[in-house]
XYZ file of N, CA and C in Angstrom:
300
model
N -35.994 31.018 2.518
C -37.199 31.197 2.808
C -37.668 31.481 3.824
N -38.347 32.671 3.623
C -38.458 33.417 4.629
C -39.519 33.746 5.746
N -40.226 34.970 6.392
C -41.190 34.581 7.175
C -42.881 34.102 6.625
N -42.954 34.479 5.522
C -44.246 33.937 5.661
C -44.061 32.849 4.471
N -43.526 32.511 4.181
C -42.916 30.674 3.599
C -42.857 29.474 4.249
N -42.494 30.247 5.784
C -42.167 29.317 7.264
C -43.308 29.428 7.443
N -43.894 29.955 7.910
C -45.880 30.192 8.121
C -46.254 28.963 7.327
N -46.445 29.500 5.623
C -47.535 29.057 4.878
C -46.509 27.158 4.793
N -45.484 26.755 5.160
C -44.843 25.332 5.562
C -45.547 24.784 6.754
N -45.480 25.864 8.182
C -46.431 25.362 9.073
C -47.442 24.709 9.181
N -48.433 25.973 7.862
C -50.107 25.655 8.530
C -49.703 24.564 7.271
N -49.258 24.248 6.486
C -49.487 22.750 5.478
C -49.471 22.256 6.482
N -48.408 21.657 7.509
C -47.913 20.667 8.077
C -48.810 20.779 9.469
N -49.682 21.592 9.681
C -50.864 20.770 10.475
C -52.028 20.806 9.661
N -51.742 21.306 8.803
C -53.309 20.867 7.843
C -52.869 19.141 7.563
N -52.376 18.823 7.058
C -51.856 17.304 6.633
C -51.780 16.553 8.206
N -51.400 16.921 9.438
C -51.540 16.602 10.423
C -53.491 16.606 11.003
N -54.346 17.241 10.543
C -55.248 17.189 10.094
C -56.532 18.166 11.281
N -55.561 19.253 11.323
C -56.151 20.963 11.711
C -56.689 21.240 10.510
N -57.489 22.651 11.447
C -57.749 23.425 10.212
C -57.664 24.511 10.686
N -56.683 25.566 10.456
C -55.911 26.673 9.806
C -55.799 27.724 9.170
N -55.572 28.929 10.285
C -56.705 30.354 9.613
C -54.859 31.296 10.101
N -54.908 31.767 9.167
C -53.066 32.403 9.191
C -53.938 34.101 9.647
N -53.238 34.589 10.860
C -53.827 35.958 11.096
C -52.892 37.422 9.874
N -54.106 38.044 9.721
C -53.933 39.160 8.556
C -52.675 39.690 9.126
N -52.191 39.690 8.367
C -50.993 40.353 8.357
C -49.096 39.823 9.438
N -49.361 38.793 10.275
C -48.639 38.377 11.136
C -48.385 38.613 11.371
N -48.449 40.137 11.955
C -47.763 40.615 12.630
C -48.650 40.661 14.795
N -49.423 40.314 15.372
C -50.219 39.736 16.168
C -49.080 39.067 16.972
N -49.652 38.228 18.056
C -48.241 37.547 19.564
C -49.032 36.485 18.943
N -49.659 35.870 17.231
C -49.665 34.939 17.257
C -50.141 34.779 15.104
N -49.362 33.775 14.929
C -48.799 33.906 13.162
C -50.451 32.896 12.468
N -50.306 31.875 14.008
C -51.369 30.989 12.811
C -52.115 30.627 14.012
N -53.621 30.224 13.770
C -54.644 30.044 15.264
C -54.722 28.398 14.325
N -54.907 27.098 14.866
C -54.735 25.470 14.082
C -55.585 25.137 15.452
N -56.930 24.602 14.975
C -58.316 24.106 15.753
C -57.802 22.935 14.922
N -58.348 22.327 16.153
C -57.973 20.239 15.862
C -59.791 19.639 15.733
N -59.660 18.821 15.843
C -60.878 18.683 15.719
C -61.935 18.113 17.287
N -60.855 17.773 17.949
C -61.006 17.217 19.335
C -61.467 18.918 20.343
N -62.066 19.902 19.386
C -61.961 21.496 19.414
C -60.788 22.595 20.431
N -59.591 21.716 20.746
C -58.319 21.609 21.431
C -57.620 22.364 20.114
N -57.539 24.045 20.523
C -56.913 25.191 20.123
C -55.362 25.358 20.257
N -54.327 25.277 19.210
C -53.284 25.690 19.003
C -53.613 27.664 18.142
N -52.812 28.464 19.059
C -51.997 29.410 19.141
C -50.154 29.737 19.012
N -50.699 29.676 17.558
C -48.548 29.746 17.429
C -48.119 30.976 16.326
N -46.566 30.643 17.123
C -45.584 31.619 16.681
C -44.860 31.304 16.100
N -44.540 30.851 15.106
C -43.651 30.938 13.823
C -42.266 31.767 13.937
N -41.219 30.977 14.044
C -40.166 31.419 13.958
C -38.941 30.783 12.530
N -38.666 31.533 12.190
C -37.596 30.269 11.527
C -35.976 30.394 10.877
N -35.208 30.087 11.478
C -33.631 30.201 10.989
C -33.041 29.108 10.271
N -32.282 30.852 9.272
C -31.740 29.804 7.504
C -30.028 29.162 8.005
N -29.976 29.643 9.320
C -28.482 28.657 9.752
C -28.629 27.379 10.466
N -30.038 27.072 10.899
C -30.302 26.158 11.163
C -30.275 25.598 12.012
N -29.819 26.653 13.120
C -29.820 27.015 14.999
C -31.514 27.714 15.338
N -32.324 26.613 15.846
C -33.772 27.828 16.310
C -33.791 28.780 17.490
N -34.721 29.352 16.125
C -35.309 30.445 16.541
C -35.841 30.697 18.042
N -35.429 31.547 18.465
C -36.941 31.398 20.413
C -37.729 32.566 19.816
N -38.677 33.148 21.001
C -39.193 34.179 21.395
C -39.172 34.738 21.980
N -38.854 36.302 21.919
C -38.468 37.231 22.744
C -39.259 36.961 23.718
N -38.877 37.842 25.056
C -39.519 37.665 26.443
C -40.920 37.807 26.090
N -40.827 39.325 25.347
C -42.531 40.032 25.625
C -43.295 39.609 24.278
N -42.636 38.694 23.189
C -43.430 37.838 21.952
C -44.181 36.756 23.233
N -43.464 36.428 24.088
C -43.841 34.802 24.769
C -44.230 34.979 25.879
N -44.742 36.504 26.453
C -46.002 36.894 27.039
C -47.139 37.578 26.176
N -46.776 38.407 25.142
C -47.823 38.321 24.602
C -48.848 37.511 24.171
N -48.106 36.286 23.543
C -48.561 34.693 23.077
C -49.026 34.602 24.167
N -48.164 33.481 25.253
C -49.642 33.276 26.280
C -50.884 33.534 27.028
N -50.401 35.050 26.893
C -51.657 35.997 27.496
C -52.995 35.879 27.259
N -53.049 35.914 25.411
C -53.763 35.246 24.223
C -54.230 34.269 23.840
N -53.440 33.491 24.320
C -53.617 31.814 24.559
C -54.523 31.900 25.648
N -54.447 31.972 26.862
C -55.024 31.824 28.503
C -56.517 32.537 27.866
N -56.423 33.546 27.194
C -57.351 34.348 27.014
C -58.898 33.396 26.191
N -58.198 32.387 24.939
C -59.182 31.732 24.346
C -59.050 30.211 24.476
N -58.348 30.418 26.090
C -58.306 28.558 26.583
C -58.019 28.015 25.364
N -56.579 28.498 24.750
C -55.960 27.618 23.716
C -54.095 27.700 24.056
N -53.661 26.453 23.449
C -51.819 26.126 23.690
C -51.261 26.944 23.222
N -50.458 27.944 23.779
C -49.428 29.025 23.053
C -48.312 28.166 22.262
N -48.083 27.409 21.302
C -47.188 26.923 20.854
C -46.002 28.237 19.645
N -44.925 27.919 19.466
C -43.770 28.018 18.803
C -43.368 27.090 18.089
N -43.732 27.541 16.280
C -42.491 26.644 15.693
C -41.687 27.151 15.123
N -41.083 26.419 15.630
C -39.318 26.434 14.727
C -39.378 26.024 13.686
N -38.480 26.659 12.137
C -38.677 26.284 11.342
C -37.097 26.396 11.099
N -36.910 25.365 10.655
C -35.618 25.697 9.826
C -35.599 24.439 8.408
N -34.001 24.537 8.440
C -34.642 24.195 6.912
C -35.067 22.899 6.515
N -34.491 21.673 7.552
C -35.039 20.785 7.582
C -36.515 20.228 8.337
N -36.529 21.286 8.556
C -37.051 20.660 10.092
C -38.106 21.814 10.411
N -39.401 20.634 11.416
C -40.390 21.719 11.555
C -40.494 21.583 13.414
N -40.552 22.022 14.573
C -40.481 21.492 16.039
C -41.086 22.323 16.712
N -42.289 21.818 17.335
C -43.038 22.303 18.056
C -42.638 22.432 19.189
N -42.769 23.598 19.616
C -42.617 23.377 21.641
C -43.605 24.433 22.232
N -44.155 23.478 23.600
C -44.737 24.383 24.291
C -44.186 25.310 25.099
N -45.070 26.514 24.821
C -44.689 27.577 25.070
C -44.153 28.002 26.787
N -45.194 27.043 27.343
C -45.363 26.877 29.081
C -44.630 26.350 28.691
N -44.510 24.614 28.303
C -43.729 23.707 29.422
C -42.459 23.617 29.100
N -42.035 24.659 27.638
C -40.747 23.842 26.987
C -40.440 23.148 26.416
N -41.563 22.151 26.376
C -41.381 21.102 25.845
C -41.844 20.140 24.372
N -41.292 19.500 24.175
C -41.908 19.271 22.344
C -42.941 19.209 22.147
N -43.899 18.839 21.410
C -45.043 18.565 21.550
C -45.396 18.260 20.299
N -46.592 17.171 19.655
C -46.403 16.645 17.737
C -47.806 16.969 17.863
N -48.390 17.452 16.500
C -49.097 18.242 16.032
C -50.655 16.339 16.086
């Protein structure tokens, strides 16, 4: 599974949890996905995939860009760590796991 398949997997997971999900064109920006919840809350999600089972993280520049963009849109910056058997969602600001 490469990046685009991982993004599709995360998008489907978020949709299953009740979010409306939009994929960023080309997925080259700070957020790969934008998830909007029924409550009006919004997540800006950067998806990272690792086939080794060790979750991948954001570079300091990726983190800075994601937080900045999320702040402008009053959204929550989220890292989705995808491994072959799991998707883990982390708040980029608090570094804590969050549930969709």
